[in-house]
């Protein structure tokens, strides 16, 4: 037995680095593997790490409290910062014409979740117990399946309760599983309440796709037949039409060339034009009819090449400022960013990680490629300095005290809200201060998941010692019931309004609800019943604002009402 003493010490010596590392490795590995199990096609994902941590904490497999608290807070900072970096580039664009409506509905759901929580608190719980409301806050964030909100509330409770703050992760864990099911179940119930037929919704989406003229690049070959254009330059034609388009190639008297702003149009010229789909009819009507030819198939010394922007000096520069046509003798016809094709307007700022389609003579295209960087290896190395510079600014920003009359302590955005807001701003405007914000999707996801599992494991281990007594003696079933009400009531109120008043497509509405609850399983279910991109569009439109509101309101509720 003495020969195994080293193994016993490894598991029982709680203040050793090896023990703490082993603890987190076991909790995270077990939680991740169990989270992959599906029941009825639905899994809890990495959230199961919380439950694995609770079990470990309950059996005494733990670590010193200061260590658990540090890892918990560091994981939360890393998690919310990478979320902010991900949603930042599209955060403000999500408030476009259609986005205003969806984000307004999402904000109403967030507010209703909080109102239903307070209603349940006053109806079902002893309001004289100072721990009842904090536990209801934990129930709220389990019901809406929002882990960053739990972290923000946890942090705020630390400033309200000078010692031994309530372990709200217990209530969160009670409400979370039924929260996932409740979101999906409520969206299914809306389908029957509003007599929605999935086949009809698919047909509506298809009709909208066929009739919508969006900003996807549209390529066409035209012949100049408008007599007014004889002798006019490309710049004059562009300014007169007041439409964004690129003439990437032109044939004059049988000679193929790359036009620039001073190229003169002549009757009978043939050209390859790339424009926004919405503008193609107006351009065709003004210049001339389409041709059934393809310049790209002709034997000529021009090439089309996708070039990767990896040179940090290019970050933030607009296409117009790069003078591709006049200086380099090439044209940029489209830009691909995060898998989406963007029309190459003159005012579009380039970002590291963009892929641009360049057309021109091979040697000129190669020169542009060298200028842009075009090095995949350069992108393989994450811009880790930007991440930690942002975290520094975020923590300082989150620590600024904001005195509000009636509040027991000054409001602080904290280590959740501060880094989140700074990350959103850096993700959107970082290029203006020469910060390279590009991070590959896989790198972002890896850092996010590491931060998340460290946070969940720490919260679970800390809550484990008192979890079962809280559930059994502290009204665990009541947390489950009230959590279910918090989940479904706002959906059943806003869903029919979105359908009847605003005529939202059901699949878009499913994505909007999943995004408002920041719940990937609900989005996965929506995608499984729809062949189009509508659920993903609805999800991504409201996700940035919803995540921000969940984190911000968590601290407001705790600081205003739990003090």
mmCIF file of N, CA and C in Angstrom, residues 17 28 59-60 65 139 143 181-182 216 221 243 256 339 353 364 423 488 501-502 554:
data_model
loop_
_atom_site.group_PDB
_atom_site.id
_atom_site.type_symbol
_atom_site.label_atom_id
_atom_site.label_comp_id
_atom_site.label_asym_id
_atom_site.label_seq_id
_atom_site.Cartn_x
_atom_site.Cartn_y
_atom_site.Cartn_z
ATOM 1 N N UNK A 17 0.078 21.565 -7.585
ATOM 2 C CA UNK A 17 -0.220 21.897 -8.985
ATOM 3 C C UNK A 17 -0.706 20.654 -9.732
ATOM 4 N N UNK A 28 -13.268 18.290 -16.892
ATOM 5 C CA UNK A 28 -13.544 18.779 -18.245
ATOM 6 C C UNK A 28 -13.700 17.616 -19.219
ATOM 7 N N UNK A 59 -18.143 15.085 -3.862
ATOM 8 C CA UNK A 59 -17.402 13.963 -3.263
ATOM 9 C C UNK A 59 -16.086 14.436 -2.650
ATOM 10 N N UNK A 60 -15.849 15.743 -2.629
ATOM 11 C CA UNK A 60 -14.648 16.274 -1.990
ATOM 12 C C UNK A 60 -13.431 16.342 -2.879
ATOM 13 N N UNK A 65 -9.999 27.354 -2.587
ATOM 14 C CA UNK A 65 -10.981 28.310 -3.088
ATOM 15 C C UNK A 65 -10.359 29.447 -3.900
ATOM 16 N N UNK A 139 -31.505 30.805 -11.510
ATOM 17 C CA UNK A 139 -32.546 30.086 -12.243
ATOM 18 C C UNK A 139 -32.817 30.744 -13.588
ATOM 19 N N UNK A 143 -32.485 29.018 -17.173
ATOM 20 C CA UNK A 143 -33.679 28.928 -18.018
ATOM 21 C C UNK A 143 -33.430 29.465 -19.414
ATOM 22 N N UNK A 181 -34.933 22.177 -23.505
ATOM 23 C CA UNK A 181 -36.134 21.536 -24.047
ATOM 24 C C UNK A 181 -37.277 22.545 -24.189
ATOM 25 N N UNK A 182 -37.387 23.467 -23.229
ATOM 26 C CA UNK A 182 -38.479 24.434 -23.257
ATOM 27 C C UNK A 182 -38.407 25.364 -24.451
ATOM 28 N N UNK A 216 -25.236 40.357 -53.392
ATOM 29 C CA UNK A 216 -24.340 39.329 -53.862
ATOM 30 C C UNK A 216 -23.769 39.748 -55.220
ATOM 31 N N UNK A 221 -21.890 39.647 -69.181
ATOM 32 C CA UNK A 221 -21.181 40.155 -70.353
ATOM 33 C C UNK A 221 -22.139 41.038 -71.148
ATOM 34 N N UNK A 243 -24.199 53.891 -59.774
ATOM 35 C CA UNK A 243 -24.296 52.501 -59.295
ATOM 36 C C UNK A 243 -22.882 51.954 -59.160
ATOM 37 N N UNK A 256 -8.467 42.287 -76.293
ATOM 38 C CA UNK A 256 -8.901 42.177 -74.899
ATOM 39 C C UNK A 256 -7.933 42.941 -74.005
ATOM 40 N N UNK A 339 -16.432 33.646 -45.215
ATOM 41 C CA UNK A 339 -17.251 32.761 -46.037
ATOM 42 C C UNK A 339 -18.355 33.447 -46.815
ATOM 43 N N UNK A 353 -7.366 38.726 -43.473
ATOM 44 C CA UNK A 353 -8.204 37.533 -43.551
ATOM 45 C C UNK A 353 -9.165 37.559 -44.719
ATOM 46 N N UNK A 364 1.006 41.549 -63.124
ATOM 47 C CA UNK A 364 0.407 42.585 -62.275
ATOM 48 C C UNK A 364 -0.328 41.958 -61.094
ATOM 49 N N UNK A 423 -14.129 44.148 -26.639
ATOM 50 C CA UNK A 423 -13.911 43.179 -27.718
ATOM 51 C C UNK A 423 -14.803 43.479 -28.914
ATOM 52 N N UNK A 488 -40.511 29.564 -21.249
ATOM 53 C CA UNK A 488 -41.537 29.450 -22.293
ATOM 54 C C UNK A 488 -42.482 30.650 -22.372
ATOM 55 N N UNK A 501 -48.339 40.013 -36.160
ATOM 56 C CA UNK A 501 -48.183 41.458 -36.358
ATOM 57 C C UNK A 501 -47.121 41.774 -37.400
ATOM 58 N N UNK A 502 -45.986 41.078 -37.359
ATOM 59 C CA UNK A 502 -44.867 41.416 -38.243
ATOM 60 C C UNK A 502 -44.677 40.431 -39.393
ATOM 61 N N UNK A 554 -27.694 41.043 -16.205
ATOM 62 C CA UNK A 554 -27.369 40.188 -15.054
ATOM 63 C C UNK A 554 -26.791 41.034 -13.924
#
